[in-house]
Structures are given as C-alpha cells and as structure tokens.
Coordinates of C-alpha atoms in Angstrom, one line a residue:
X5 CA -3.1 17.0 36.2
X6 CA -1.6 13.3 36.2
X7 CA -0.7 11.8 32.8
X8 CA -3.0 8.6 32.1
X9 CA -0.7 5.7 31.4
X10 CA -3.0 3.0 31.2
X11 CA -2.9 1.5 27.9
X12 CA -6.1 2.2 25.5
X13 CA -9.2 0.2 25.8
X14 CA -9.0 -1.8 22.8
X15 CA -5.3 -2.6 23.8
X16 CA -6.3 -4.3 26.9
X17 CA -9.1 -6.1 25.0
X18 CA -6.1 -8.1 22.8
X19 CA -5.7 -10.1 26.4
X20 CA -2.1 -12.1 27.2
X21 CA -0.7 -11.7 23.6
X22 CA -1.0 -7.8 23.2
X23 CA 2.5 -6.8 24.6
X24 CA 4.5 -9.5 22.3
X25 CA 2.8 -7.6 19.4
X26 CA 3.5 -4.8 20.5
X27 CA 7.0 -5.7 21.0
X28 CA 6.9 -6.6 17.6
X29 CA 5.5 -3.7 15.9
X30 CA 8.1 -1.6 17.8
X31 CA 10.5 -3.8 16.5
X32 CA 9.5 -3.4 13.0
X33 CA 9.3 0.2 13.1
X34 CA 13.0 0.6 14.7
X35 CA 14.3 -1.6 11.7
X36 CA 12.5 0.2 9.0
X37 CA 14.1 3.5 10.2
X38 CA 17.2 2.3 10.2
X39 CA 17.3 0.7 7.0
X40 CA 15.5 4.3 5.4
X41 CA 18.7 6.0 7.1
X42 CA 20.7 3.5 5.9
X43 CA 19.8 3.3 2.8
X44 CA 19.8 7.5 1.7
X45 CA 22.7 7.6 3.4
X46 CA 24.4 4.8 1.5
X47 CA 23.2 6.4 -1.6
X48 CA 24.8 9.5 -0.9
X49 CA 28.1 8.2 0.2
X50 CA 27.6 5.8 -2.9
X51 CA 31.0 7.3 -4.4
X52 CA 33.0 7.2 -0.8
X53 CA 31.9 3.3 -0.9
X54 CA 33.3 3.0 -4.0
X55 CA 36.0 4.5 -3.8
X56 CA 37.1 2.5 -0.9
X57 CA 36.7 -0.4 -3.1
X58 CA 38.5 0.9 -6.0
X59 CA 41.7 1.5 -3.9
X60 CA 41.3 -2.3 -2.3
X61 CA 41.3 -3.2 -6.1
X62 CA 44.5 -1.0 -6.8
X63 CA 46.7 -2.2 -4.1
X64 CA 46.3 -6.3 -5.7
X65 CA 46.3 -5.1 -9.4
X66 CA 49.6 -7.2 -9.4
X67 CA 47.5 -10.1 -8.9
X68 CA 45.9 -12.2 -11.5
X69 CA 42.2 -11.3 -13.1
X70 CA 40.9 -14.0 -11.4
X71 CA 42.3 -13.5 -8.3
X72 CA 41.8 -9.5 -8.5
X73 CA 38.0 -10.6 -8.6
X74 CA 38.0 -13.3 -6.0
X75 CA 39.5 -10.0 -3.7
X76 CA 36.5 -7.7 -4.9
X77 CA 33.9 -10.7 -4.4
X78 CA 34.8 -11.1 -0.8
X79 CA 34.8 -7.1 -0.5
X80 CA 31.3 -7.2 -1.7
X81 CA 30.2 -9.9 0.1
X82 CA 31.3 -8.2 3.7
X83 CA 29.3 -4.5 2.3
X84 CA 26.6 -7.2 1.6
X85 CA 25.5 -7.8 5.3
X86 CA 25.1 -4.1 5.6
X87 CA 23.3 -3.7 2.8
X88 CA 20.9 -6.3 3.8
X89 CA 20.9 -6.0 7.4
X90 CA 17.3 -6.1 8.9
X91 CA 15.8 -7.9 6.3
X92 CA 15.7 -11.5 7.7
X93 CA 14.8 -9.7 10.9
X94 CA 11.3 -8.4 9.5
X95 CA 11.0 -11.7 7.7
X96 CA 10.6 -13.5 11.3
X97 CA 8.6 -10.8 12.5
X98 CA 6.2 -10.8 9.3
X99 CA 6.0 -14.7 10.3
X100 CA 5.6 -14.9 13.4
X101 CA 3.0 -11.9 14.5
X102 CA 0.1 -13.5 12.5
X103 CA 0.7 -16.8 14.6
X104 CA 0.7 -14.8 17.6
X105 CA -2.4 -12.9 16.3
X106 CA -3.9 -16.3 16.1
X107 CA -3.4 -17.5 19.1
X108 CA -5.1 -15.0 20.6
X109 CA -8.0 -15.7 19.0
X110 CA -7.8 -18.8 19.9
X111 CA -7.7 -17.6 23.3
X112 CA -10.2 -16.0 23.3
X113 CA -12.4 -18.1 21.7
X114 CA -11.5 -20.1 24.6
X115 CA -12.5 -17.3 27.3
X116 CA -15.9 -16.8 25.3
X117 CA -17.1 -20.2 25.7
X118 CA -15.4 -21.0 29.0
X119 CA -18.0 -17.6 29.8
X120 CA -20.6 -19.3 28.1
X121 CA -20.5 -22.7 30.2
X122 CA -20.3 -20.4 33.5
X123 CA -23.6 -19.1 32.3
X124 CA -26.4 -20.7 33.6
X125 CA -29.1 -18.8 32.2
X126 CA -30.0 -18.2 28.9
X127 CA -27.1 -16.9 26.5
X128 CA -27.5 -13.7 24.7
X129 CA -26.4 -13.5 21.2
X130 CA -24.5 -10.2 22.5
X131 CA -22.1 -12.6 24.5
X132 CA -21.1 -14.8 22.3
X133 CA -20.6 -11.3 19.7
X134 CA -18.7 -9.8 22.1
X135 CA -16.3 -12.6 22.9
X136 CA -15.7 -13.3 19.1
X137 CA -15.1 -9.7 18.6
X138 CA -12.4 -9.4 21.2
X139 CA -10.8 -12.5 19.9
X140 CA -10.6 -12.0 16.1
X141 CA -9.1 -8.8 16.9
X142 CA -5.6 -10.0 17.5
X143 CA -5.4 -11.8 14.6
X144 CA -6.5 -8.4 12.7
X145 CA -3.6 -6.6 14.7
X146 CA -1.1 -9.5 14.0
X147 CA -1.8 -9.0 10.2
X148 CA -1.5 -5.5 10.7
X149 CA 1.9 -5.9 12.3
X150 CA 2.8 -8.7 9.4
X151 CA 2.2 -7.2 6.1
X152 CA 3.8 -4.4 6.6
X153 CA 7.4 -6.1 7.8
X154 CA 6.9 -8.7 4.9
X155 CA 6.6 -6.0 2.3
X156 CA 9.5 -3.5 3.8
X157 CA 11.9 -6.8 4.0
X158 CA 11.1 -7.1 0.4
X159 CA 12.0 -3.6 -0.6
X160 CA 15.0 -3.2 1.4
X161 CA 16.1 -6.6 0.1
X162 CA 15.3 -5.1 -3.7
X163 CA 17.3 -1.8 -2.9
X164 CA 20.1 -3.6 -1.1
X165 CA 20.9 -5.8 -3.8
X166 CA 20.5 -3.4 -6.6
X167 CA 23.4 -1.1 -4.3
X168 CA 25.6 -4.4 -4.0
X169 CA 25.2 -5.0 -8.0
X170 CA 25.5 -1.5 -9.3
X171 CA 29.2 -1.8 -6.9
X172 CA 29.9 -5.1 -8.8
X173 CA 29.6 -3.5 -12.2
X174 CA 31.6 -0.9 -11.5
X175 CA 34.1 -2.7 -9.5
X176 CA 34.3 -5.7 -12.7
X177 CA 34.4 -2.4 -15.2
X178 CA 37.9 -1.5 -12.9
X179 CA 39.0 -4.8 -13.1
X180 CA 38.5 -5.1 -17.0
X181 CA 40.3 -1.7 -17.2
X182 CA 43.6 -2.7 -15.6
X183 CA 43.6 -5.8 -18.2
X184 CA 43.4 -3.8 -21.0
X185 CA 45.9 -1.1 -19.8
X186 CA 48.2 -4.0 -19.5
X187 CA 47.7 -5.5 -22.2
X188 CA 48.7 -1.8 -24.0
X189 CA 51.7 -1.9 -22.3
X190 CA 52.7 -5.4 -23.2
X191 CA 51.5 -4.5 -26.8
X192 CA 54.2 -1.3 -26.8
X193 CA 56.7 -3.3 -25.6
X194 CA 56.6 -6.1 -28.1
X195 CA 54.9 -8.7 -26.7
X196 CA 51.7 -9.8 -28.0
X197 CA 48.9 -8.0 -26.6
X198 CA 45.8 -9.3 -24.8
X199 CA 43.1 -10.3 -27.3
X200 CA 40.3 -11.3 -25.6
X201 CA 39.3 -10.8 -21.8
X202 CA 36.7 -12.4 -19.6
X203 CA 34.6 -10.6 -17.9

C-alpha cells in the first residue's frame, strides 16, 4: 500500500506562507532540543566546567587580583555564547512567524474578495466565512509557532545566565582565596599582611 505524502488538508489551506512556517516551527523545535541537551548535560559536567576554569585561574595566580579577574571575565565571557546559544535565534523566530502568520491572512483576505468580485451572482454568506476562515488561520498558526519560541528563549536565557553566574561566584570565591593565602604567607614572613580585599 503506497504511503500518502501529501501534506494534510488544513496544511494546504494556509496557502503560499505554510512552508516558511513550517520551516520555522522545525527550526524552533531543533533549537529547543538542543538547548534541553545542552543544558542537563552542562549541569552534569557543571564540576568538569569548573574545573577547567579553576586551573586557567591557577596557571596566572602570579598575576595581580585585578588582572587574575580580567583572565576569568574573558573565560566566562567565551562559556557565555554556549551557554546562550539559540536564544537570539528563537527571538527572531518568535518575531518574525506572527508577521508571516499575518501576511497570510492578508492574503487571503485578498483571495476571498478577489473570489467575491469574480462572482456574479449573488454572494453567499458561506463564501465570504470560508475565505475568512482559511485566512485567519495562519495568523493562528504563526502565533502558535511564536509563543512558544518567545517563552523557551526566555527560559534558556534565565538558565544560561544563572550557569554563567553560579561559575562567576565560584570562580571570584577562587580568586579571593589565593589573596588571602598570600596574604598568610606574607603575614609569616614579616611583612604586613593583607587587610582588606576587594571582591
């Protein structure tokens, strides 16, 4: 029995603007997976991450405080595009798909009365129905495609940046320690010891 690969009714009803929707839903359901991957996997290897850090941190504790953190700031900021990759990606998408779903109705609108002024009998309330039905339907998809994307680019963006601070507080907490060691050390050997240091 030959598979039927003719796309649904209600697909074909969306007219001209159904396939870049549908290019956009598959686009925002390819990005959400990988950001859920992402992100569980990230939170297991959460420790590895940090670990990688810690030894960056190690090799330039010869280095000023300022310095040290200026070296674990850029560090962060390259894990940052990982940790936030996709997001502006769904933003566009959760912008653009409504305008899309609108121009189809406006399309359609179009078809229905261009239908209408071909008519030279009476028109049926049933036409005119039918044609706004048909239209107002991509907008209703394009919603469909755009509230979802704009509320997964907003949780992944949350998540993201709470991964990237949690790594900041524990990277500043290393940096802190390292003062404070030295400043024992300097302290045993005479010298005045560190007082006060900046966070």
């Amino acid at each position: 029995m030959p598979l039927d690969l003719a796309p649904p009714e209600w697909f074909r009803q969306l007219g001209p603007i159904a396939w870049p929707l549908a290019v956009c839903s598959i686009i925002v359901f390819a990005v959400c997976l990988e950001r859920v991957v992402f992100t569980l996997r990230s939170r297991w290897g959460d420790d590895a991450a940090f670990r990688r850090l810690a030894d960056s941190m190690i090799l330039h504790r010869s280095l000023p405080k300022p310095l040290r953190d200026d070296v674990g700031a850029m560090m962060l900021h390259e894990l940052e595009r990982s940790y936030l990759g996709g997001v502006k990606v769904l933003r566009i998408i959760g912008t653009v798909s409504p305008m899309l779903g609108l121009l189809g109705t406006i399309l359609g609108i179009i078809s229905a009365f261009r239908a209408i002024a071909a008519q030279t009998g009476p028109v049926s309330p049933n036409m005119i129905a039918e044609g706004l039905w048909e239209a107002m339907l991509t907008t209703a998809v394009g919603l469909m495609i755009s509230l979802p994307a704009l509320l997964a680019a907003h949780l992944f963006k949350h998540v993201g940046e709470r991964q990237i601070d949690n790594l900041a507080l524990r990277l500043n907490r290393l940096s802190l320690s390292f003062e404070i060691e030295d400043g024992d050390v300097r302290g045993e050997g005479g010298k005045r010891p560190v007082k006060g240091i900046a966070a």
